[in-house]
Amino acid sequence: MKIGVFDSGIGGLTVLKSLVNSRCFSEIIYYGDTARVPYGVKDKETIIRFSIEAVDFFNRFNIDMLIVACNTVSAYAINAMRKYATYPIVGVIEPGVLSLSNKISDKNKNILIIATKATTKSRIYEKKLHKLGYKNTHSLQTGFFVPLVEEGIFKGKLLNTTFEYYFANTKIPDAIILGCTHFPLIQNEIKKYFHNKPILIHSGDAIIEYLIKKYRLKKVSKKMPKISYFASANPKSIKDSAKIWLK
Ligand code: DGL
């Protein structure tokens, strides 16, 4: 199976890693809109317009499915994108919610969603969780983690100060949805900050669970899939980051 993976930039490599490790795909085309990242601070119309342009990009590759790694795009643009594609397009929101519901059955548990400004504003995770009966949800926009991770800051003083800034008034949640591509790279530190108590939901792992359940995906090979990287700016930086992040 040949798939496309779309993200606003390099963050989607965290999802790519899970897709690669699943060994369910023979070929993966990764495209990051690095010229226009971040999407998480943009308005809905712009996010949709850029995302439709990405479908246009993928339409030349004869892919069997497009995975949208970006939470912000998944929150706003999936339906609009589907109008321009002949293959299924799968975002990360539903998989995240499904993964959480598989892990947390008590609807009174305290669930924290951390995401970009745009994803938080959409309230999409909360709406879907409320539909399933979860009563105790809380969203926080923690967009400053994005540039920190892009700077390669995965631990230390600056990250801890940012945790204090965002989480000082947050009581320890039972689960945290990592609602942004970049957050898995600091997930151990986030967990530590909350005394290793919360369960974390990672979009990449969630999407594999989802694809196996909904599309009956199976392991096709023990070998790494063939991966091609494309970017709207600095394609080399994606390849360089992939070397480090995919380890
Ligand atoms: N990929 C985005 C997301 O998952 C984070 C970076 C951005 O703001 O574009 O929401």
PDB file of C-alpha atoms and ligand atoms in Angstrom:
ATOM      1  CA  MET A   1       0.000   0.000   0.000  1.00  0.00           C
ATOM      2  CA  LYS A   2       1.319   3.399  -1.002  1.00  0.00           C
ATOM      3  CA  ILE A   3       0.306   6.279   1.245  1.00  0.00           C
ATOM      4  CA  GLY A   4       0.875  10.003   1.536  1.00  0.00           C
ATOM      5  CA  VAL A   5       1.568  11.743   4.842  1.00  0.00           C
ATOM      6  CA  PHE A   6       0.819  15.445   5.068  1.00  0.00           C
ATOM      7  CA  ASP A   7       1.891  17.863   7.757  1.00  0.00           C
ATOM      8  CA  SER A   8       2.329  21.601   8.050  1.00  0.00           C
ATOM      9  CA  GLY A   9       6.065  20.992   8.493  1.00  0.00           C
ATOM     10  CA  ILE A  10       8.463  18.570  10.148  1.00  0.00           C
ATOM     11  CA  GLY A  11       6.253  17.700  13.157  1.00  0.00           C
ATOM     12  CA  GLY A  12       4.452  14.997  11.198  1.00  0.00           C
ATOM     13  CA  LEU A  13       7.624  12.928  11.399  1.00  0.00           C
ATOM     14  CA  THR A  14       6.381  11.723  14.815  1.00  0.00           C
ATOM     15  CA  VAL A  15       3.362  10.206  13.052  1.00  0.00           C
ATOM     16  CA  LEU A  16       5.529   8.981  10.172  1.00  0.00           C
ATOM     17  CA  LYS A  17       7.640   7.096  12.724  1.00  0.00           C
ATOM     18  CA  SER A  18       4.619   5.114  13.938  1.00  0.00           C
ATOM     19  CA  LEU A  19       3.532   4.449  10.349  1.00  0.00           C
ATOM     20  CA  VAL A  20       7.009   3.222   9.410  1.00  0.00           C
ATOM     21  CA  ASN A  21       7.275   1.018  12.509  1.00  0.00           C
ATOM     22  CA  SER A  22       3.885  -0.560  11.816  1.00  0.00           C
ATOM     23  CA  ARG A  23       5.343  -2.148   8.631  1.00  0.00           C
ATOM     24  CA  CYS A  24       1.870  -1.896   7.067  1.00  0.00           C
ATOM     25  CA  PHE A  25       2.977   0.173   4.078  1.00  0.00           C
ATOM     26  CA  SER A  26       5.286  -0.476   1.139  1.00  0.00           C
ATOM     27  CA  GLU A  27       5.790   3.158   0.139  1.00  0.00           C
ATOM     28  CA  ILE A  28       5.305   6.515   1.881  1.00  0.00           C
ATOM     29  CA  ILE A  29       5.380  10.007   0.370  1.00  0.00           C
ATOM     30  CA  TYR A  30       5.871  12.660   3.077  1.00  0.00           C
ATOM     31  CA  TYR A  31       5.065  16.278   2.343  1.00  0.00           C
ATOM     32  CA  GLY A  32       5.595  19.114   4.807  1.00  0.00           C
ATOM     33  CA  ASP A  33       4.496  22.657   4.024  1.00  0.00           C
ATOM     34  CA  THR A  34       7.639  24.033   5.654  1.00  0.00           C
ATOM     35  CA  ALA A  35       7.384  27.324   3.738  1.00  0.00           C
ATOM     36  CA  ARG A  36       4.153  28.220   5.532  1.00  0.00           C
ATOM     37  CA  VAL A  37       4.399  26.476   8.909  1.00  0.00           C
ATOM     38  CA  PRO A  38       2.997  27.051  11.558  1.00  0.00           C
ATOM     39  CA  TYR A  39      -0.631  26.400  10.698  1.00  0.00           C
ATOM     40  CA  GLY A  40      -1.642  26.418  14.360  1.00  0.00           C
ATOM     41  CA  VAL A  41      -1.791  30.215  14.547  1.00  0.00           C
ATOM     42  CA  LYS A  42      -3.672  30.682  11.250  1.00  0.00           C
ATOM     43  CA  ASP A  43      -7.374  31.194  10.608  1.00  0.00           C
ATOM     44  CA  LYS A  44      -9.700  28.435   9.448  1.00  0.00           C
ATOM     45  CA  GLU A  45      -9.984  29.647   5.818  1.00  0.00           C
ATOM     46  CA  THR A  46      -6.212  29.774   5.380  1.00  0.00           C
ATOM     47  CA  ILE A  47      -5.741  26.322   6.936  1.00  0.00           C
ATOM     48  CA  ILE A  48      -8.358  24.904   4.548  1.00  0.00           C
ATOM     49  CA  ARG A  49      -6.868  26.639   1.499  1.00  0.00           C
ATOM     50  CA  PHE A  50      -3.329  25.383   2.225  1.00  0.00           C
ATOM     51  CA  SER A  51      -4.637  21.873   2.926  1.00  0.00           C
ATOM     52  CA  ILE A  52      -6.500  21.690  -0.391  1.00  0.00           C
ATOM     53  CA  GLU A  53      -3.278  22.711  -2.117  1.00  0.00           C
ATOM     54  CA  ALA A  54      -1.610  19.783  -0.387  1.00  0.00           C
ATOM     55  CA  VAL A  55      -4.216  17.394  -1.860  1.00  0.00           C
ATOM     56  CA  ASP A  56      -3.334  18.824  -5.247  1.00  0.00           C
ATOM     57  CA  PHE A  57       0.299  17.959  -4.538  1.00  0.00           C
ATOM     58  CA  PHE A  58      -0.528  14.364  -3.568  1.00  0.00           C
ATOM     59  CA  ASN A  59      -2.815  13.865  -6.575  1.00  0.00           C
ATOM     60  CA  ARG A  60       0.237  13.293  -8.795  1.00  0.00           C
ATOM     61  CA  PHE A  61       1.483  10.282  -6.841  1.00  0.00           C
ATOM     62  CA  ASN A  62      -1.223   7.674  -7.260  1.00  0.00           C
ATOM     63  CA  ILE A  63      -1.471   7.038  -3.519  1.00  0.00           C
ATOM     64  CA  ASP A  64      -3.970   4.634  -1.924  1.00  0.00           C
ATOM     65  CA  MET A  65      -4.608   6.770   1.145  1.00  0.00           C
ATOM     66  CA  LEU A  66      -3.604  10.124   2.623  1.00  0.00           C
ATOM     67  CA  ILE A  67      -2.808  10.386   6.309  1.00  0.00           C
ATOM     68  CA  VAL A  68      -3.040  13.876   7.750  1.00  0.00           C
ATOM     69  CA  ALA A  69      -0.522  13.948  10.575  1.00  0.00           C
ATOM     70  CA  CYS A  70      -1.226  17.549  11.510  1.00  0.00           C
ATOM     71  CA  ASN A  71      -3.825  18.039  14.250  1.00  0.00           C
ATOM     72  CA  THR A  72      -4.611  21.565  13.091  1.00  0.00           C
ATOM     73  CA  VAL A  73      -5.384  20.404   9.537  1.00  0.00           C
ATOM     74  CA  SER A  74      -7.311  17.421  10.924  1.00  0.00           C
ATOM     75  CA  ALA A  75      -9.390  19.789  13.056  1.00  0.00           C
ATOM     76  CA  TYR A  76     -10.460  22.042  10.175  1.00  0.00           C
ATOM     77  CA  ALA A  77      -9.801  20.767   6.696  1.00  0.00           C
ATOM     78  CA  ILE A  78     -10.439  17.022   6.290  1.00  0.00           C
ATOM     79  CA  ASN A  79     -13.936  17.361   4.803  1.00  0.00           C
ATOM     80  CA  ALA A  80     -12.843  20.079   2.385  1.00  0.00           C
ATOM     81  CA  MET A  81      -9.804  18.030   1.326  1.00  0.00           C
ATOM     82  CA  ARG A  82     -11.932  14.936   0.632  1.00  0.00           C
ATOM     83  CA  LYS A  83     -13.762  16.798  -2.142  1.00  0.00           C
ATOM     84  CA  TYR A  84     -10.537  16.932  -4.157  1.00  0.00           C
ATOM     85  CA  ALA A  85      -9.326  13.366  -3.620  1.00  0.00           C
ATOM     86  CA  THR A  86     -10.267   9.960  -5.007  1.00  0.00           C
ATOM     87  CA  TYR A  87      -8.566   8.103  -2.107  1.00  0.00           C
ATOM     88  CA  PRO A  88      -9.487   8.035   1.599  1.00  0.00           C
ATOM     89  CA  ILE A  89      -8.110  10.846   3.750  1.00  0.00           C
ATOM     90  CA  VAL A  90      -7.645  10.047   7.423  1.00  0.00           C
ATOM     91  CA  GLY A  91      -6.870  12.634  10.074  1.00  0.00           C
ATOM     92  CA  VAL A  92      -5.629  12.188  13.634  1.00  0.00           C
ATOM     93  CA  ILE A  93      -8.579  13.456  15.686  1.00  0.00           C
ATOM     94  CA  GLU A  94     -10.898  10.442  15.512  1.00  0.00           C
ATOM     95  CA  PRO A  95      -8.021   8.014  16.076  1.00  0.00           C
ATOM     96  CA  GLY A  96      -6.958  10.012  19.154  1.00  0.00           C
ATOM     97  CA  VAL A  97     -10.467   9.923  20.572  1.00  0.00           C
ATOM     98  CA  LEU A  98     -10.832   6.211  19.790  1.00  0.00           C
ATOM     99  CA  SER A  99      -7.503   5.427  21.419  1.00  0.00           C
ATOM    100  CA  LEU A 100      -8.492   7.359  24.529  1.00  0.00           C
ATOM    101  CA  SER A 101     -11.846   5.575  24.759  1.00  0.00           C
ATOM    102  CA  ASN A 102     -10.041   2.220  24.453  1.00  0.00           C
ATOM    103  CA  LYS A 103      -7.832   3.142  27.392  1.00  0.00           C
ATOM    104  CA  ILE A 104     -10.179   5.097  29.658  1.00  0.00           C
ATOM    105  CA  SER A 105     -13.633   3.647  30.237  1.00  0.00           C
ATOM    106  CA  ASP A 106     -14.597   5.749  33.282  1.00  0.00           C
ATOM    107  CA  LYS A 107     -16.376   8.786  31.786  1.00  0.00           C
ATOM    108  CA  ASN A 108     -15.646  10.867  34.893  1.00  0.00           C
ATOM    109  CA  LYS A 109     -11.886  10.764  34.454  1.00  0.00           C
ATOM    110  CA  ASN A 110     -10.086  14.030  34.043  1.00  0.00           C
ATOM    111  CA  ILE A 111      -8.861  14.460  30.439  1.00  0.00           C
ATOM    112  CA  LEU A 112      -6.533  17.217  29.304  1.00  0.00           C
ATOM    113  CA  ILE A 113      -6.096  18.110  25.636  1.00  0.00           C
ATOM    114  CA  ILE A 114      -3.018  20.126  24.715  1.00  0.00           C
ATOM    115  CA  ALA A 115      -2.785  21.552  21.215  1.00  0.00           C
ATOM    116  CA  THR A 116      -2.102  24.581  19.033  1.00  0.00           C
ATOM    117  CA  LYS A 117      -4.202  27.705  19.287  1.00  0.00           C
ATOM    118  CA  ALA A 118      -6.295  26.764  16.224  1.00  0.00           C
ATOM    119  CA  THR A 119      -6.971  23.173  17.309  1.00  0.00           C
ATOM    120  CA  THR A 120      -7.902  24.346  20.805  1.00  0.00           C
ATOM    121  CA  LYS A 121     -10.219  26.976  19.370  1.00  0.00           C
ATOM    122  CA  SER A 122     -12.010  24.344  17.246  1.00  0.00           C
ATOM    123  CA  ARG A 123     -12.857  22.356  20.439  1.00  0.00           C
ATOM    124  CA  ILE A 124     -13.005  19.322  18.170  1.00  0.00           C
ATOM    125  CA  TYR A 125     -11.495  16.848  20.637  1.00  0.00           C
ATOM    126  CA  GLU A 126     -13.787  18.057  23.400  1.00  0.00           C
ATOM    127  CA  LYS A 127     -16.907  17.858  21.228  1.00  0.00           C
ATOM    128  CA  LYS A 128     -16.107  14.278  20.191  1.00  0.00           C
ATOM    129  CA  LEU A 129     -15.264  13.270  23.756  1.00  0.00           C
ATOM    130  CA  HIS A 130     -18.480  14.815  25.100  1.00  0.00           C
ATOM    131  CA  LYS A 131     -20.440  12.847  22.482  1.00  0.00           C
ATOM    132  CA  LEU A 132     -18.954   9.680  23.933  1.00  0.00           C
ATOM    133  CA  GLY A 133     -19.999  10.772  27.415  1.00  0.00           C
ATOM    134  CA  TYR A 134     -16.719  12.074  28.851  1.00  0.00           C
ATOM    135  CA  LYS A 135     -17.689  14.890  31.178  1.00  0.00           C
ATOM    136  CA  ASN A 136     -14.441  16.084  32.571  1.00  0.00           C
ATOM    137  CA  THR A 137     -12.390  17.521  29.705  1.00  0.00           C
ATOM    138  CA  HIS A 138     -10.164  20.533  29.620  1.00  0.00           C
ATOM    139  CA  SER A 139      -8.199  22.088  26.719  1.00  0.00           C
ATOM    140  CA  LEU A 140      -5.041  24.135  26.862  1.00  0.00           C
ATOM    141  CA  GLN A 141      -3.292  25.829  23.975  1.00  0.00           C
ATOM    142  CA  THR A 142       0.418  25.135  24.436  1.00  0.00           C
ATOM    143  CA  GLY A 143       1.687  26.353  21.081  1.00  0.00           C
ATOM    144  CA  PHE A 144       5.065  27.517  22.385  1.00  0.00           C
ATOM    145  CA  PHE A 145       6.129  23.867  22.627  1.00  0.00           C
ATOM    146  CA  VAL A 146       6.239  23.865  18.796  1.00  0.00           C
ATOM    147  CA  PRO A 147       9.200  26.266  18.342  1.00  0.00           C
ATOM    148  CA  LEU A 148      10.941  24.731  21.362  1.00  0.00           C
ATOM    149  CA  VAL A 149      10.838  21.272  19.797  1.00  0.00           C
ATOM    150  CA  GLU A 150      11.885  22.685  16.416  1.00  0.00           C
ATOM    151  CA  GLU A 151      14.897  24.232  18.179  1.00  0.00           C
ATOM    152  CA  GLY A 152      15.753  20.761  19.462  1.00  0.00           C
ATOM    153  CA  ILE A 153      14.865  21.687  23.047  1.00  0.00           C
ATOM    154  CA  PHE A 154      13.509  18.408  24.431  1.00  0.00           C
ATOM    155  CA  LYS A 155      14.375  18.965  28.101  1.00  0.00           C
ATOM    156  CA  GLY A 156      15.958  21.452  30.502  1.00  0.00           C
ATOM    157  CA  LYS A 157      15.302  24.812  32.075  1.00  0.00           C
ATOM    158  CA  LEU A 158      13.468  26.526  29.224  1.00  0.00           C
ATOM    159  CA  LEU A 159      11.088  23.604  28.775  1.00  0.00           C
ATOM    160  CA  ASN A 160      10.451  23.387  32.520  1.00  0.00           C
ATOM    161  CA  THR A 161       9.716  27.116  32.667  1.00  0.00           C
ATOM    162  CA  THR A 162       7.247  26.646  29.798  1.00  0.00           C
ATOM    163  CA  PHE A 163       5.609  23.760  31.685  1.00  0.00           C
ATOM    164  CA  GLU A 164       5.203  26.074  34.691  1.00  0.00           C
ATOM    165  CA  TYR A 165       3.759  28.789  32.459  1.00  0.00           C
ATOM    166  CA  TYR A 166       1.160  26.500  30.904  1.00  0.00           C
ATOM    167  CA  PHE A 167       0.463  23.926  33.611  1.00  0.00           C
ATOM    168  CA  ALA A 168       0.867  25.745  36.932  1.00  0.00           C
ATOM    169  CA  ASN A 169      -2.893  25.833  37.534  1.00  0.00           C
ATOM    170  CA  THR A 170      -3.667  22.424  36.037  1.00  0.00           C
ATOM    171  CA  LYS A 171      -4.386  19.561  38.386  1.00  0.00           C
ATOM    172  CA  ILE A 172      -2.868  16.227  37.463  1.00  0.00           C
ATOM    173  CA  PRO A 173      -5.026  14.743  34.677  1.00  0.00           C
ATOM    174  CA  ASP A 174      -5.812  11.037  34.257  1.00  0.00           C
ATOM    175  CA  ALA A 175      -5.053  11.280  30.536  1.00  0.00           C
ATOM    176  CA  ILE A 176      -3.488  13.796  28.186  1.00  0.00           C
ATOM    177  CA  ILE A 177      -4.198  13.907  24.465  1.00  0.00           C
ATOM    178  CA  LEU A 178      -1.035  15.126  22.757  1.00  0.00           C
ATOM    179  CA  GLY A 179      -3.029  17.126  20.206  1.00  0.00           C
ATOM    180  CA  CYS A 180      -0.080  18.377  18.183  1.00  0.00           C
ATOM    181  CA  THR A 181       2.518  16.609  16.070  1.00  0.00           C
ATOM    182  CA  HIS A 182       5.458  18.017  18.030  1.00  0.00           C
ATOM    183  CA  PHE A 183       4.431  16.975  21.522  1.00  0.00           C
ATOM    184  CA  PRO A 184       5.451  13.287  21.373  1.00  0.00           C
ATOM    185  CA  LEU A 185       9.039  14.528  21.307  1.00  0.00           C
ATOM    186  CA  ILE A 186       8.621  15.944  24.812  1.00  0.00           C
ATOM    187  CA  GLN A 187       6.135  13.354  26.054  1.00  0.00           C
ATOM    188  CA  ASN A 188       8.429  11.853  28.697  1.00  0.00           C
ATOM    189  CA  GLU A 189       9.060  15.294  30.162  1.00  0.00           C
ATOM    190  CA  ILE A 190       5.315  16.090  30.149  1.00  0.00           C
ATOM    191  CA  LYS A 191       4.601  12.823  31.931  1.00  0.00           C
ATOM    192  CA  LYS A 192       7.345  13.504  34.474  1.00  0.00           C
ATOM    193  CA  TYR A 193       5.946  16.978  35.159  1.00  0.00           C
ATOM    194  CA  PHE A 194       2.666  15.319  36.158  1.00  0.00           C
ATOM    195  CA  HIS A 195       4.471  12.740  38.378  1.00  0.00           C
ATOM    196  CA  ASN A 196       4.194  10.012  35.708  1.00  0.00           C
ATOM    197  CA  LYS A 197       0.489   9.667  36.463  1.00  0.00           C
ATOM    198  CA  PRO A 198      -1.418  10.472  33.228  1.00  0.00           C
ATOM    199  CA  ILE A 199      -1.845   8.132  30.295  1.00  0.00           C
ATOM    200  CA  LEU A 200      -0.668   9.903  27.138  1.00  0.00           C
ATOM    201  CA  ILE A 201      -2.382   9.624  23.765  1.00  0.00           C
ATOM    202  CA  HIS A 202       0.062   9.876  20.849  1.00  0.00           C
ATOM    203  CA  SER A 203      -1.447  10.603  17.391  1.00  0.00           C
ATOM    204  CA  GLY A 204       0.949   8.245  15.603  1.00  0.00           C
ATOM    205  CA  ASP A 205       0.178   5.203  17.730  1.00  0.00           C
ATOM    206  CA  ALA A 206      -3.513   6.122  17.748  1.00  0.00           C
ATOM    207  CA  ILE A 207      -3.690   6.225  13.965  1.00  0.00           C
ATOM    208  CA  ILE A 208      -2.211   2.746  13.649  1.00  0.00           C
ATOM    209  CA  GLU A 209      -4.801   1.381  16.120  1.00  0.00           C
ATOM    210  CA  TYR A 210      -7.488   3.161  14.077  1.00  0.00           C
ATOM    211  CA  LEU A 211      -6.291   1.945  10.661  1.00  0.00           C
ATOM    212  CA  ILE A 212      -6.022  -1.643  11.868  1.00  0.00           C
ATOM    213  CA  LYS A 213      -9.565  -1.467  13.228  1.00  0.00           C
ATOM    214  CA  LYS A 214     -11.304   0.502  10.447  1.00  0.00           C
ATOM    215  CA  TYR A 215      -9.293  -0.499   7.364  1.00  0.00           C
ATOM    216  CA  ARG A 216      -8.148  -3.962   8.526  1.00  0.00           C
ATOM    217  CA  LEU A 217      -4.577  -3.033   7.798  1.00  0.00           C
ATOM    218  CA  LYS A 218      -1.970  -5.777   8.107  1.00  0.00           C
ATOM    219  CA  LYS A 219       1.790  -5.940   8.305  1.00  0.00           C
ATOM    220  CA  VAL A 220       3.070  -6.307   4.750  1.00  0.00           C
ATOM    221  CA  SER A 221       6.754  -6.716   5.297  1.00  0.00           C
ATOM    222  CA  LYS A 222       9.590  -6.745   7.802  1.00  0.00           C
ATOM    223  CA  LYS A 223      11.469  -4.218   5.701  1.00  0.00           C
ATOM    224  CA  MET A 224      11.385  -0.413   6.005  1.00  0.00           C
ATOM    225  CA  PRO A 225       8.990   1.146   3.470  1.00  0.00           C
ATOM    226  CA  LYS A 226      10.422   3.269   0.710  1.00  0.00           C
ATOM    227  CA  ILE A 227      10.082   6.883   1.925  1.00  0.00           C
ATOM    228  CA  SER A 228      10.295  10.018  -0.247  1.00  0.00           C
ATOM    229  CA  TYR A 229      10.409  13.432   1.417  1.00  0.00           C
ATOM    230  CA  PHE A 230       9.037  16.630  -0.094  1.00  0.00           C
ATOM    231  CA  ALA A 231       8.754  20.100   1.389  1.00  0.00           C
ATOM    232  CA  SER A 232       7.661  23.524   0.189  1.00  0.00           C
ATOM    233  CA  ALA A 233      10.923  24.957   1.596  1.00  0.00           C
ATOM    234  CA  ASN A 234      14.200  23.485   2.873  1.00  0.00           C
ATOM    235  CA  PRO A 235      13.546  19.853   1.869  1.00  0.00           C
ATOM    236  CA  LYS A 236      16.973  18.932   3.186  1.00  0.00           C
ATOM    237  CA  SER A 237      15.989  19.953   6.708  1.00  0.00           C
ATOM    238  CA  ILE A 238      13.122  17.426   6.647  1.00  0.00           C
ATOM    239  CA  LYS A 239      15.500  14.658   5.604  1.00  0.00           C
ATOM    240  CA  ASP A 240      17.987  15.720   8.290  1.00  0.00           C
ATOM    241  CA  SER A 241      15.301  15.789  10.994  1.00  0.00           C
ATOM    242  CA  ALA A 242      13.929  12.450   9.784  1.00  0.00           C
ATOM    243  CA  LYS A 243      17.347  10.878  10.324  1.00  0.00           C
ATOM    244  CA  ILE A 244      17.224  11.946  13.992  1.00  0.00           C
ATOM    245  CA  TRP A 245      13.491  11.688  14.763  1.00  0.00           C
ATOM    246  CA  LEU A 246      12.898   8.318  13.102  1.00  0.00           C
ATOM    247  CA  LYS A 247      15.618   6.609  15.161  1.00  0.00           C
TER     248      LYS A 247
HETATM  249  N1  DGL B   1       1.502  20.201  12.865  1.00  0.00           N
HETATM  250  C1  DGL B   1       0.801  21.121  13.750  1.00  0.00           C
HETATM  251  C2  DGL B   1      -0.245  20.356  14.566  1.00  0.00           C
HETATM  252  O1  DGL B   1      -0.163  19.173  14.781  1.00  0.00           O
HETATM  253  C3  DGL B   1       1.764  21.862  14.645  1.00  0.00           C
HETATM  254  C4  DGL B   1       2.630  22.883  13.935  1.00  0.00           C
HETATM  255  C5  DGL B   1       1.824  24.002  13.293  1.00  0.00           C
HETATM  256  O2  DGL B   1       1.267  24.864  14.024  1.00  0.00           O
HETATM  257  O3  DGL B   1       1.756  24.008  12.083  1.00  0.00           O
HETATM  258  O4  DGL B   1      -1.208  20.966  14.993  1.00  0.00           O
END
